[in-house]
CSV table of C-alpha atoms and ligand atoms in Angstrom, one decimal:
chain,number,residue,atom,x,y,z
A,1,GLU,CA,15.3,79.4,59.9
A,2,VAL,CA,12.2,80.4,61.9
A,3,PHE,CA,13.5,83.9,61.9
A,4,THR,CA,13.8,84.0,58.1
A,5,GLN,CA,10.4,82.4,57.9
A,6,LEU,CA,9.0,85.4,60.1
A,7,LYS,CA,10.8,87.9,57.9
A,8,GLN,CA,9.2,86.5,54.9
A,9,ILE,CA,6.0,86.5,56.5
A,10,GLN,CA,6.2,90.2,57.4
A,11,GLN,CA,7.5,91.1,53.9
A,12,LYS,CA,4.8,89.1,52.0
A,13,GLY,CA,2.2,90.8,54.3
A,14,LEU,CA,3.5,94.3,53.7
A,15,ASP,CA,3.8,93.6,49.9
A,16,GLU,CA,0.3,92.5,49.5
A,17,LEU,CA,-1.0,95.3,51.6
A,18,GLN,CA,0.3,97.7,49.0
A,19,THR,CA,-2.2,96.4,46.4
A,20,VAL,CA,-5.1,96.8,48.7
A,21,ARG,CA,-7.4,99.7,47.5
A,22,ASP,CA,-10.8,99.2,49.0
A,23,GLU,CA,-12.7,98.1,52.1
A,24,ALA,CA,-13.5,94.6,50.9
A,25,SER,CA,-10.0,93.6,50.1
A,26,LEU,CA,-8.8,95.3,53.3
A,27,GLN,CA,-10.9,92.9,55.3
A,28,ALA,CA,-9.7,90.0,53.2
A,29,TRP,CA,-6.0,90.8,53.8
A,30,ARG,CA,-6.7,91.1,57.6
A,31,THR,CA,-8.2,87.6,57.6
A,32,ALA,CA,-5.3,86.3,55.5
A,33,HIS,CA,-2.5,87.9,57.4
A,34,LEU,CA,-3.7,88.5,60.9
A,35,GLY,CA,-6.5,85.9,61.2
A,36,ARG,CA,-6.5,82.9,63.3
A,37,SER,CA,-4.9,80.6,60.7
A,38,SER,CA,-2.5,83.2,59.1
A,39,ALA,CA,1.1,82.4,59.1
A,40,VAL,CA,2.1,84.5,61.9
A,41,MET,CA,-0.6,83.1,64.2
A,42,GLN,CA,0.7,79.6,63.3
A,43,VAL,CA,4.1,80.7,64.5
A,44,PHE,CA,2.5,81.3,67.9
A,45,SER,CA,0.7,78.1,68.1
A,46,GLY,CA,3.8,76.2,67.0
A,47,LEU,CA,5.8,77.8,69.9
A,48,GLY,CA,5.3,74.8,72.1
A,49,GLY,CA,7.1,72.5,69.7
A,50,LEU,CA,10.3,74.6,69.8
A,51,ASP,CA,13.4,74.3,71.9
A,52,LYS,CA,12.9,75.9,75.5
A,53,GLU,CA,15.7,78.5,74.8
A,54,LEU,CA,14.4,79.5,71.4
A,55,ARG,CA,10.8,80.1,72.5
A,56,PRO,CA,11.1,83.5,74.1
A,57,GLN,CA,13.1,84.9,71.2
A,58,VAL,CA,10.8,83.4,68.5
A,59,GLY,CA,7.8,84.6,70.5
A,60,GLN,CA,9.2,88.1,70.7
A,61,GLN,CA,10.1,88.2,67.1
A,62,ALA,CA,6.7,86.9,66.1
A,63,ASN,CA,5.1,89.6,68.3
A,64,LEU,CA,7.2,92.3,66.5
A,65,VAL,CA,6.0,90.9,63.1
A,66,LYS,CA,2.4,90.9,64.3
A,67,GLN,CA,2.6,94.4,65.5
A,68,ALA,CA,4.2,95.6,62.2
A,69,LEU,CA,1.5,94.0,60.3
A,70,GLU,CA,-1.1,95.6,62.6
A,71,GLY,CA,0.5,99.0,62.2
A,72,ALA,CA,0.6,98.8,58.6
A,73,PHE,CA,-2.9,97.6,58.4
A,74,ALA,CA,-4.2,100.5,60.5
A,75,GLU,CA,-2.4,103.1,58.2
A,76,ARG,CA,-3.7,101.4,55.2
A,77,GLU,CA,-7.1,101.3,56.5
A,78,SER,CA,-7.3,105.1,57.3
A,79,ALA,CA,-5.8,105.7,53.8
A,80,VAL,CA,-8.6,103.6,52.1
A,81,LYS,CA,-11.2,105.4,54.2
A,82,THR,CA,-10.0,108.8,53.3
A,83,ALA,CA,-9.8,108.0,49.6
A,84,ALA,CA,-13.3,106.6,49.6
A,85,LEU,CA,-14.4,109.9,51.4
A,86,GLN,CA,-12.7,112.1,48.8
A,87,GLN,CA,-14.1,110.0,46.1
A,88,SER,CA,-17.7,110.3,47.3
A,89,LEU,CA,-17.3,114.1,47.9
A,90,ALA,CA,-16.1,114.5,44.4
A,91,SER,CA,-18.8,112.3,42.7
A,92,GLU,CA,-21.8,113.2,44.7
A,93,LYS,CA,-21.2,116.9,44.7
A,94,LEU,CA,-24.5,118.9,45.6
A,95,ASP,CA,-25.2,121.7,43.2
A,96,VAL,CA,-27.1,124.0,45.5
A,97,SER,CA,-27.9,126.3,42.5
A,98,LEU,CA,-30.2,123.8,40.8
A,99,PRO,CA,-33.8,124.8,41.2
A,100,GLY,CA,-35.8,122.4,43.5
A,101,ARG,CA,-38.4,120.1,42.4
A,102,ARG,CA,-41.9,121.5,43.0
A,103,ARG,CA,-44.6,119.4,44.6
A,104,PRO,CA,-47.6,119.2,42.3
A,105,GLN,CA,-50.2,121.6,43.7
A,106,GLY,CA,-53.8,120.4,44.2
A,107,ARG,CA,-56.7,122.5,43.2
A,108,LEU,CA,-60.5,122.7,43.5
A,109,HIS,CA,-62.5,120.5,41.3
A,110,PRO,CA,-64.3,122.3,38.5
A,111,ALA,CA,-67.7,121.5,39.8
A,112,THR,CA,-66.7,122.8,43.3
A,113,GLN,CA,-65.5,126.0,41.7
A,114,ALA,CA,-68.7,126.4,39.9
A,115,LEU,CA,-70.6,125.5,43.1
A,116,ASN,CA,-68.6,128.0,45.1
A,117,GLU,CA,-69.0,130.8,42.6
A,118,ILE,CA,-72.8,130.5,42.5
A,119,CYS,CA,-72.9,130.3,46.3
A,120,GLN,CA,-70.7,133.5,46.5
A,121,VAL,CA,-73.2,135.3,44.3
A,122,PHE,CA,-76.3,134.5,46.4
A,123,VAL,CA,-74.5,135.1,49.6
A,124,GLU,CA,-73.8,138.7,48.4
A,125,MET,CA,-77.5,138.9,47.7
A,126,GLY,CA,-78.2,138.0,51.4
A,127,PHE,CA,-78.7,134.3,51.1
A,128,GLN,CA,-77.5,132.1,53.9
A,129,ILE,CA,-75.9,128.7,53.3
A,130,TYR,CA,-77.6,125.7,54.8
A,131,ARG,CA,-76.4,122.2,54.6
A,132,SER,CA,-78.6,119.2,54.6
A,133,PRO,CA,-77.6,115.5,54.4
A,134,GLU,CA,-77.1,113.5,51.3
A,135,VAL,CA,-78.3,110.3,52.8
A,136,GLU,CA,-82.0,111.1,53.2
A,137,THR,CA,-85.2,109.5,54.2
A,138,ASP,CA,-87.9,108.5,51.7
A,139,VAL,CA,-90.3,110.8,53.7
A,140,LEU,CA,-88.3,113.9,53.2
A,141,ASN,CA,-87.0,113.2,49.7
A,142,PHE,CA,-90.5,112.4,48.4
A,143,GLU,CA,-93.6,112.3,50.7
A,144,LEU,CA,-93.3,115.7,52.4
A,145,LEU,CA,-92.6,117.3,49.1
A,146,ASN,CA,-95.9,116.1,47.8
A,147,ILE,CA,-94.7,113.0,46.1
A,148,PRO,CA,-96.5,110.0,47.8
A,149,ALA,CA,-95.8,106.3,47.1
A,150,HIS,CA,-96.6,105.4,43.6
A,151,HIS,CA,-96.7,109.0,42.3
A,152,PRO,CA,-95.6,108.9,38.7
A,153,ALA,CA,-92.8,111.5,39.6
A,154,ARG,CA,-91.0,108.8,41.5
A,155,ASP,CA,-90.0,107.1,38.3
A,156,MET,CA,-88.2,110.3,37.0
A,157,TRP,CA,-86.5,110.7,40.4
A,158,ASP,CA,-85.5,107.1,41.2
A,159,THR,CA,-82.3,106.8,43.1
A,160,PHE,CA,-80.0,104.5,45.0
A,161,HIS,CA,-81.6,102.8,48.1
A,162,THR,CA,-79.8,101.6,51.2
A,163,THR,CA,-80.4,98.3,52.8
A,164,THR,CA,-82.4,100.2,55.5
A,165,PRO,CA,-85.9,100.6,54.1
A,166,GLY,CA,-86.9,104.2,53.7
A,167,ILE,CA,-83.3,105.4,53.7
A,168,LEU,CA,-81.9,106.4,50.3
A,169,LEU,CA,-79.5,108.9,48.6
A,170,ARG,CA,-81.3,112.2,47.9
A,171,THR,CA,-82.3,112.8,44.3
A,172,HIS,CA,-82.4,116.5,44.8
A,173,THR,CA,-81.5,119.1,47.4
A,174,SER,CA,-85.4,119.9,47.9
A,175,PRO,CA,-85.7,117.7,51.0
A,176,GLY,CA,-83.4,120.2,52.7
A,177,GLN,CA,-86.4,122.8,52.2
A,178,ILE,CA,-88.4,120.7,54.7
A,179,ARG,CA,-85.5,120.4,57.1
A,180,LEU,CA,-84.7,124.1,57.0
A,181,MET,CA,-88.3,125.2,57.4
A,182,ARG,CA,-88.8,122.9,60.5
A,183,GLU,CA,-85.8,124.5,62.1
A,184,ALA,CA,-86.6,128.0,61.1
A,185,ALA,CA,-90.5,128.4,61.5
A,186,PRO,CA,-92.0,130.8,61.9
A,187,ALA,CA,-89.1,133.1,61.1
A,188,PRO,CA,-88.6,134.2,57.5
A,189,ILE,CA,-86.1,132.2,55.4
A,190,ARG,CA,-83.6,133.3,52.7
A,191,ALA,CA,-81.2,130.5,52.1
A,192,ILE,CA,-79.2,128.3,49.5
A,193,LEU,CA,-78.7,124.7,50.1
A,194,PRO,CA,-75.8,123.2,47.9
A,195,GLY,CA,-74.7,119.6,47.6
A,196,MET,CA,-74.4,116.3,45.9
A,197,CYS,CA,-77.4,114.6,44.6
A,198,TYR,CA,-77.7,111.0,43.2
A,199,ARG,CA,-80.0,109.4,40.6
A,200,TYR,CA,-80.7,106.1,39.0
A,201,GLU,CA,-80.2,107.3,35.7
A,202,GLN,CA,-79.3,106.3,32.0
A,203,THR,CA,-76.3,108.5,31.9
A,204,ASP,CA,-75.4,110.4,28.8
A,205,ALA,CA,-73.5,113.6,27.9
A,206,SER,CA,-75.7,115.9,30.1
A,207,HIS,CA,-76.8,113.3,32.7
A,208,GLU,CA,-74.7,111.7,35.5
A,209,SER,CA,-75.8,109.5,38.3
A,210,GLN,CA,-74.3,112.0,40.7
A,211,PHE,CA,-74.2,115.9,40.4
A,212,ASN,CA,-74.5,119.0,42.5
A,213,GLN,CA,-77.7,121.1,42.8
A,214,ILE,CA,-78.1,124.3,44.7
A,215,GLU,CA,-81.5,124.7,46.2
A,216,LEU,CA,-82.8,128.2,46.6
A,217,LEU,CA,-85.4,128.8,49.3
A,218,ALA,CA,-87.2,132.1,50.5
A,219,VAL,CA,-90.2,132.0,52.9
A,220,GLY,CA,-91.9,134.8,54.4
A,221,LYS,CA,-95.0,137.1,54.3
A,222,GLY,CA,-96.0,138.6,50.9
A,223,ILE,CA,-93.4,136.8,48.8
A,224,THR,CA,-94.5,136.6,45.2
A,225,PHE,CA,-93.6,135.1,41.8
A,226,GLY,CA,-92.1,138.6,41.0
A,227,ASP,CA,-89.7,138.2,43.7
A,228,LEU,CA,-88.5,134.8,42.3
A,229,LYS,CA,-88.2,136.4,38.8
A,230,GLY,CA,-86.4,139.4,40.1
A,231,THR,CA,-84.0,137.2,42.3
A,232,LEU,CA,-83.1,135.0,39.2
A,233,ASP,CA,-82.6,138.1,37.0
A,234,GLU,CA,-80.2,139.6,39.5
A,235,PHE,CA,-78.4,136.3,40.0
A,236,ALA,CA,-78.0,135.9,36.0
A,237,VAL,CA,-76.5,139.4,35.8
A,238,ARG,CA,-74.1,138.9,38.7
A,239,MET,CA,-73.1,135.5,37.5
A,240,PHE,CA,-72.9,135.9,33.9
A,241,GLY,CA,-72.6,139.6,33.1
A,242,GLU,CA,-74.5,142.8,32.5
A,243,GLY,CA,-77.4,142.4,30.2
A,244,VAL,CA,-77.8,138.7,30.6
A,245,ARG,CA,-81.6,137.9,31.0
A,246,THR,CA,-83.6,135.0,32.3
A,247,ARG,CA,-86.7,133.1,30.9
A,248,LEU,CA,-89.3,131.1,32.7
A,249,ARG,CA,-91.0,128.4,30.9
A,250,PRO,CA,-94.3,126.8,32.4
A,251,SER,CA,-93.5,123.3,34.0
A,252,TYR,CA,-94.5,121.0,36.6
A,253,PHE,CA,-93.1,120.0,40.0
A,254,PRO,CA,-95.2,118.4,42.8
A,255,PHE,CA,-93.7,120.7,45.3
A,256,THR,CA,-94.2,124.0,43.6
A,257,GLU,CA,-97.2,125.7,42.2
A,258,PRO,CA,-97.0,127.4,39.9
A,259,SER,CA,-93.7,125.8,38.5
A,260,ALA,CA,-91.3,126.8,35.9
A,261,GLU,CA,-88.0,125.8,34.2
A,262,LEU,CA,-85.4,128.5,34.3
A,263,ASP,CA,-83.5,129.4,31.3
A,264,VAL,CA,-80.6,132.0,31.1
A,265,GLN,CA,-79.7,133.8,28.1
A,266,CYS,CA,-76.6,132.3,26.5
A,267,PHE,CA,-73.7,134.5,27.8
A,268,LEU,CA,-71.5,133.5,25.1
A,269,CYS,CA,-73.6,134.7,22.1
A,270,MET,CA,-75.8,137.0,24.2
A,271,GLY,CA,-79.1,135.2,22.7
A,272,LYS,CA,-78.0,135.3,19.1
A,273,GLY,CA,-77.5,131.5,18.9
A,274,CYS,CA,-74.2,129.4,19.0
A,275,ASN,CA,-72.8,126.0,19.5
A,276,VAL,CA,-73.1,126.0,23.2
A,277,CYS,CA,-76.8,127.0,23.4
A,278,LYS,CA,-77.4,124.8,20.3
A,279,GLY,CA,-78.7,127.8,18.3
A,280,THR,CA,-81.5,128.7,20.7
A,281,GLY,CA,-79.9,131.5,22.4
A,282,TRP,CA,-80.9,130.0,25.8
A,283,LEU,CA,-79.3,127.8,28.4
A,284,GLU,CA,-81.3,125.5,30.8
A,285,LEU,CA,-80.3,125.9,34.5
A,286,GLY,CA,-83.0,124.3,36.6
A,287,GLY,CA,-86.5,124.1,38.0
A,288,CYS,CA,-88.3,126.6,40.2
A,289,GLY,CA,-91.7,127.9,41.4
A,290,MET,CA,-93.7,129.0,44.3
A,291,VAL,CA,-93.5,126.6,47.3
A,292,HIS,CA,-96.6,124.5,47.4
A,293,PRO,CA,-99.0,125.1,50.2
A,294,VAL,CA,-98.9,121.7,51.3
A,295,VAL,CA,-95.0,121.8,51.5
A,296,LEU,CA,-95.2,125.1,53.5
A,297,GLN,CA,-97.5,123.3,55.9
A,298,ASN,CA,-95.2,120.2,56.1
A,299,GLY,CA,-92.6,122.6,57.0
A,300,GLY,CA,-94.5,124.3,59.8
A,301,TYR,CA,-95.7,127.4,58.1
A,302,ASP,CA,-99.3,128.4,57.7
A,303,PRO,CA,-100.0,128.8,53.9
A,304,GLU,CA,-102.6,131.4,54.6
A,305,VAL,CA,-100.0,133.8,56.2
A,306,TYR,CA,-96.8,132.7,54.5
A,307,SER,CA,-95.6,132.1,51.1
A,308,GLY,CA,-92.2,131.3,49.4
A,309,PHE,CA,-90.4,130.6,46.3
A,310,ALA,CA,-87.8,127.8,45.4
A,311,ALA,CA,-85.4,126.7,42.8
A,312,GLY,CA,-83.0,124.0,42.1
A,313,LEU,CA,-80.0,124.8,40.0
A,314,GLY,CA,-77.4,122.5,38.4
A,315,PRO,CA,-73.9,124.0,39.0
A,316,GLU,CA,-72.2,121.3,36.6
A,317,ARG,CA,-74.3,122.7,33.8
A,318,VAL,CA,-73.0,126.2,34.4
A,319,ALA,CA,-69.3,124.9,34.3
A,320,MET,CA,-70.0,123.1,31.2
A,321,MET,CA,-71.2,126.1,29.4
A,322,ARG,CA,-68.5,128.3,30.9
A,323,TYR,CA,-65.7,125.9,29.9
A,324,ARG,CA,-67.5,124.4,26.9
A,325,ILE,CA,-67.2,120.9,28.6
A,326,GLU,CA,-69.1,118.6,26.2
A,327,ASP,CA,-69.6,115.6,28.5
A,328,ILE,CA,-70.9,115.8,32.1
A,329,ARG,CA,-69.3,112.3,32.8
A,330,SER,CA,-65.8,113.9,32.6
A,331,PHE,CA,-66.4,115.5,36.0
A,332,TRP,CA,-66.4,112.2,38.0
A,333,ALA,CA,-64.1,110.1,35.6
A,334,ASN,CA,-61.1,111.0,37.7
A,335,ASP,CA,-59.0,111.7,34.7
A,336,LEU,CA,-56.2,114.2,35.7
A,337,ARG,CA,-55.8,115.2,32.0
A,338,PHE,CA,-59.3,116.6,32.3
A,339,LEU,CA,-59.1,118.0,35.9
A,340,GLU,CA,-55.9,119.8,35.6
A,341,GLN,CA,-57.2,122.1,33.0
A,342,PHE,CA,-59.2,124.0,35.6
B,1,FA5,C1,-85.4,119.0,40.6
B,1,FA5,O1,-84.6,118.3,41.0
B,1,FA5,C2,-86.1,119.9,41.5
B,1,FA5,N1,-86.0,119.5,42.8
B,1,FA5,C3,-85.8,121.3,41.2
B,1,FA5,C4,-86.7,122.4,41.9
B,1,FA5,C5,-86.4,122.9,43.2
B,1,FA5,C6,-87.9,122.7,41.3
B,1,FA5,C7,-87.2,123.7,43.9
B,1,FA5,C8,-88.7,123.6,42.0
B,1,FA5,C9,-88.3,124.0,43.2
B,1,FA5,P1,-84.8,118.5,38.0
B,1,FA5,O2,-84.9,117.0,38.2
B,1,FA5,O3,-85.3,119.1,36.8
B,1,FA5,O4,-85.5,119.1,39.3
B,1,FA5,O5,-83.3,118.9,38.2
B,1,FA5,C10,-82.9,120.3,38.5
B,1,FA5,C11,-81.6,120.5,37.8
B,1,FA5,O6,-80.6,119.5,38.3
B,1,FA5,C12,-81.5,120.3,36.3
B,1,FA5,O7,-81.9,121.4,35.6
B,1,FA5,C13,-80.1,119.9,36.0
B,1,FA5,O8,-79.3,121.2,36.1
B,1,FA5,C14,-79.7,119.1,37.3
B,1,FA5,N2,-79.7,117.6,37.1
B,1,FA5,C15,-80.8,116.9,37.2
B,1,FA5,N3,-80.5,115.7,36.8
B,1,FA5,C16,-79.2,115.7,36.5
B,1,FA5,C17,-78.3,114.6,36.0
B,1,FA5,N4,-78.7,113.3,35.9
B,1,FA5,N5,-77.1,115.0,35.8
B,1,FA5,C18,-76.7,116.3,36.0
B,1,FA5,N6,-77.5,117.3,36.4
B,1,FA5,C19,-78.8,117.0,36.6
C-alpha cells in the first residue's frame, strides 16, 4: 500500500503542476511537492520504520517518484519562463518610429542678450571689454569718484554693505574706471565695463535692486565732448537703426564735468511719440560726461595732459524698450513663463 500511496503522490503532484501558470505558484508547488515536509520526502524519512526487505524497493520507488516530479517541475519551469518572456515581448514592444522626447533647451537671459548686443556694437567700434568686481570697496565705489563720506550723492547711491567695514556691492560700474586707469596709465584707454550693480532701492516698474550697467571709458590726449557725442550717436545708429539720434540733457555727476543724461530717439516711433516713450519721442539710456580732473588724477593720469569721457548705460532699459517689457522686476523674478519668451 506504500506503493499505491507513492503512485498517488506522483499523480497528485503532476495534476497540480498542470494548473501552474506563473513563477509564484511554481515556487509554491515546489515547496508543497518536493519540499522537506512534502509527501514524498515523508516517505523517505519513514523508511526506517519499514520492514528490512521492503526498504530498498520502497526507497527506489520513492526515488523514481521524486525524479519524475523534479523532471516535470523543470519542464514546467522553462515553459512558464518562456511564456513570461513572450508576454513581455508582446506587451512592451518598442516602437522605434516614435519621435524622441526633446530635452528642454536653455537660452540666454534677456538681460544677458541685451548686454551682449550692446557690447558687440562697442567692440565693433574698437572698444575693449574690461571686467571689474561686483564686490567693491567704499573707496573705489565712492571716494575716488569724488564722492567723499557724507556727500549727498551717497543717499541716491546707497547699496548693500558686507559685514566687513568698507566692503560693499557696487552701485554702478564706475569704480571700474579707476581700476582700469590705474592698470593702463599712461596708455590711452578705449573700453567698456559691463556687469551687475546693486542698490538699496525702493523698487518699482523701472527700478530694481540689481541691474546691469555698461560703463564706457575713453582716456587719451585731446579727447573732447564732441568725441563723446559722436561715439554715442554712432552707437545709437548701430544699435537701433539708421537715422536714430541721441540727445544730451545737462545733468550732474560728481565724477564727470560737464555731465549729461543720454537720451536716444525712440526707435519705435522715430521721435513722433508713442506708448513706449510715453509720448516724448525720447528714451532715457544712462548718464555720461567728461571724466572729472580729480578722477583722472586718482587714476594716475595728469589732467593737464589727458582728458576722457565716460558713460553708464542700462541694458535692461534697452531690452524693455525693444520687447516692450513693462516691469523691470520681471527680469529677476525667475518666472519661466516670462523668460521663455526671449
Ligand atoms: C550712474 O550710475 C553713473 N555711474 C552713470 C555714469 C557713468 C555717469 C559714467 C557719468 C559717467 P545712474 O544712477 O543714473 O548713474 O544710473 C545709470 C543708469 O543705470 C540709469 O540710466 C539706468 O539705466 C540704470 N539704473 C540705475 N538705477 C537703476 C535701477 N535701480 N534699476 C534699473 N536700472 C537702473
